[in-house]
Coordinates of C-alpha atoms in Angstrom, one line a residue:
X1 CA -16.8 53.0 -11.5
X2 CA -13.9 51.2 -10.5
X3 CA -13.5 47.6 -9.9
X4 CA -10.3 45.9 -8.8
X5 CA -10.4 41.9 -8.6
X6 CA -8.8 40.4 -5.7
X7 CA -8.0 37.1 -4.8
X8 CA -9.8 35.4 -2.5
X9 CA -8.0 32.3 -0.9
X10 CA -9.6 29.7 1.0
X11 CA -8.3 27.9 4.2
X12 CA -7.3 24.1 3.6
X13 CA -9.5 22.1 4.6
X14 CA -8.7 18.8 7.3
X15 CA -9.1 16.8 3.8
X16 CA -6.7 18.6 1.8
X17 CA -4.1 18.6 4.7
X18 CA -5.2 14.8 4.6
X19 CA -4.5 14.7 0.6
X20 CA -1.4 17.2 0.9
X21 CA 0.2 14.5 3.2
X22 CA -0.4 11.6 1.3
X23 CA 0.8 13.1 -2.3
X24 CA 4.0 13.7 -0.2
X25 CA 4.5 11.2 2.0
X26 CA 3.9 8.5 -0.9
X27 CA 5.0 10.6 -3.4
X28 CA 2.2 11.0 -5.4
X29 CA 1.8 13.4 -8.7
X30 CA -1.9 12.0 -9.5
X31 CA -4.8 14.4 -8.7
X32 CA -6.0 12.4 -5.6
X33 CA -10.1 12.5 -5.7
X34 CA -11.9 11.1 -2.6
X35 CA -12.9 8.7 -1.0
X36 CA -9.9 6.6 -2.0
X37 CA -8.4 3.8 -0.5
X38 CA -4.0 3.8 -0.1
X39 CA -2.0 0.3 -0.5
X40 CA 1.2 0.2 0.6
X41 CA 4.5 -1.3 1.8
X42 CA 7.2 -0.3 4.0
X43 CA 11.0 -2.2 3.3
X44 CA 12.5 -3.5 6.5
X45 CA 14.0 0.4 7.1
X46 CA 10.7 1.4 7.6
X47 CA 10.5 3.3 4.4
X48 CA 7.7 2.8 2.0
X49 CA 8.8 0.9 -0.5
X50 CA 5.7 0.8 -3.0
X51 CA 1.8 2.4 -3.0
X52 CA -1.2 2.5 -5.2
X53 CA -4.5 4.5 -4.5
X54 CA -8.0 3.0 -5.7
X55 CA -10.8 5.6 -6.3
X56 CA -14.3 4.5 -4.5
X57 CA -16.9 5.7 -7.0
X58 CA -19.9 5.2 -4.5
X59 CA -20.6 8.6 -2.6
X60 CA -22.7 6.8 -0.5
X61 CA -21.2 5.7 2.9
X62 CA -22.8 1.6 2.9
X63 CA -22.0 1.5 -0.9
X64 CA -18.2 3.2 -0.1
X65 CA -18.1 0.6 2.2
X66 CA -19.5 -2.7 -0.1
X67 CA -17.1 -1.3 -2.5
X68 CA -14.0 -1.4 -0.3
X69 CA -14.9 -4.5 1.0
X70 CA -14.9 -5.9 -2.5
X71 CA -11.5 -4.0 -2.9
X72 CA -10.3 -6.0 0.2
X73 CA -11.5 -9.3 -0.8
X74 CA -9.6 -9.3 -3.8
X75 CA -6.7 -8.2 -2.6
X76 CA -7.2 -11.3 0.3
X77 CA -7.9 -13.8 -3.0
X78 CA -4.8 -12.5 -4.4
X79 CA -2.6 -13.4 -1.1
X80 CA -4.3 -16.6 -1.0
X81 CA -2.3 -17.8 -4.3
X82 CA 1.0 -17.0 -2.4
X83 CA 2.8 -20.3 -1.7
X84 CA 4.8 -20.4 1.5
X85 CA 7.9 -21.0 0.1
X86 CA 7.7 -17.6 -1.9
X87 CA 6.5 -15.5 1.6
X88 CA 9.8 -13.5 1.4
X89 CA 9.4 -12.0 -2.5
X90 CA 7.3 -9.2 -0.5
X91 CA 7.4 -7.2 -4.1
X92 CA 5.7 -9.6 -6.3
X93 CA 3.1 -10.3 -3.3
X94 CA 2.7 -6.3 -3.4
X95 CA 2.0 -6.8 -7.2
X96 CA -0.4 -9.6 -6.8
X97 CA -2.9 -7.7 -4.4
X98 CA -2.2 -4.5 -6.7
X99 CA -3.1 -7.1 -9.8
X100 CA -6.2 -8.3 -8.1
X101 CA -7.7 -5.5 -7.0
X102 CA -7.1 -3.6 -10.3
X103 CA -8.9 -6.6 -12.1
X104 CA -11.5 -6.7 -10.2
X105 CA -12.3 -3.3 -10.8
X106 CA -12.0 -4.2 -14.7
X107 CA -14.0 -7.0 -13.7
X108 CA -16.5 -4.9 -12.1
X109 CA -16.5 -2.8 -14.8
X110 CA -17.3 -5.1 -17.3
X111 CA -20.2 -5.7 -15.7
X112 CA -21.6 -2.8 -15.2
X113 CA -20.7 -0.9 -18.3
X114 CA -20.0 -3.0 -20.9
X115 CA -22.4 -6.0 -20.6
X116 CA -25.6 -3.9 -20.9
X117 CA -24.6 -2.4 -24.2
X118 CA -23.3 -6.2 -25.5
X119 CA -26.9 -7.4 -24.5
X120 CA -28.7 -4.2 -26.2
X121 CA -27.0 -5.0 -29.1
X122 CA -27.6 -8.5 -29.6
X123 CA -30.9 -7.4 -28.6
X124 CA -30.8 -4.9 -32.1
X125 CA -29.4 -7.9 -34.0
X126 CA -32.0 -10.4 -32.8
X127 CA -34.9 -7.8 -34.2
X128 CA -32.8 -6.8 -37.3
X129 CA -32.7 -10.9 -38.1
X130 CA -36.4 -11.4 -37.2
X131 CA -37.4 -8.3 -39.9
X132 CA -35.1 -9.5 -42.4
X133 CA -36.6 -13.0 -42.0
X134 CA -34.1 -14.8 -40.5
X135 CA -33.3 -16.9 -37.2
X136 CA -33.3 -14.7 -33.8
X137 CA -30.7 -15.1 -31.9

């Protein structure tokens, strides 16, 4: 028997087109996994000037969404902090809302991932000081 392997190639899908254009229009070199949300700024040419991407983890569409809108708000706090007089330093506002949302995905984060295992542990050291006849907690 004979067997000969041939490649089989897939059309792109609307999404990769989608994710094809944004790696080159913003020039991206990350591996882009959706849903994402793209912040960016143009220069006064009309260029862009500056991008960051945010990975939504929630697959869900109303949890994308609550996720996002947190993503938004923080980016909106962020703004809030600009004084007028420095409304023209367009790249250190950029950075702010980049700052802000970035931190309040640590924030999130935190949260979510690290504060369970903080409170299992004191949890473990409570019990271990109650056997060993000490204090709890």
């Amino acid at each position: 028997m004979i067997s000969l392997l041939v490649p089989i190639t897939r059309k792109p899908t609307p999404i990769d087109n989608a994710i094809g254009f944004v790696k080159s229009e913003f020039e991206l070199d990350d591996n882009i996994k959706t849903p994402f949300v793209l912040f960016f700024q143009i220069n006064n040419d009309d260029n862009i000037s500056d991008s960051f991407i945010v990975g939504l983890k929630q697959d869900r569409f109303e949890d994308a969404f609550l996720e996002l809108r947190d993503h938004i708000k923080n980016a909106v706090e962020s703004l809030n902090k600009v004084l007028p007089e420095n409304y023209k330093n367009h790249q250190e506002i950029f950075n702010l809302i980049k700052s802000g949302v970035k931190s309040g995905k640590f924030y999130d984060f935190v949260n979510k991932k690290v504060k369970p295992i903080l409170r299992g542990i004191e949890t473990i050291i409570s019990l271990v000081n109650l056997i060993a006849g000490g204090k709890v907690g």
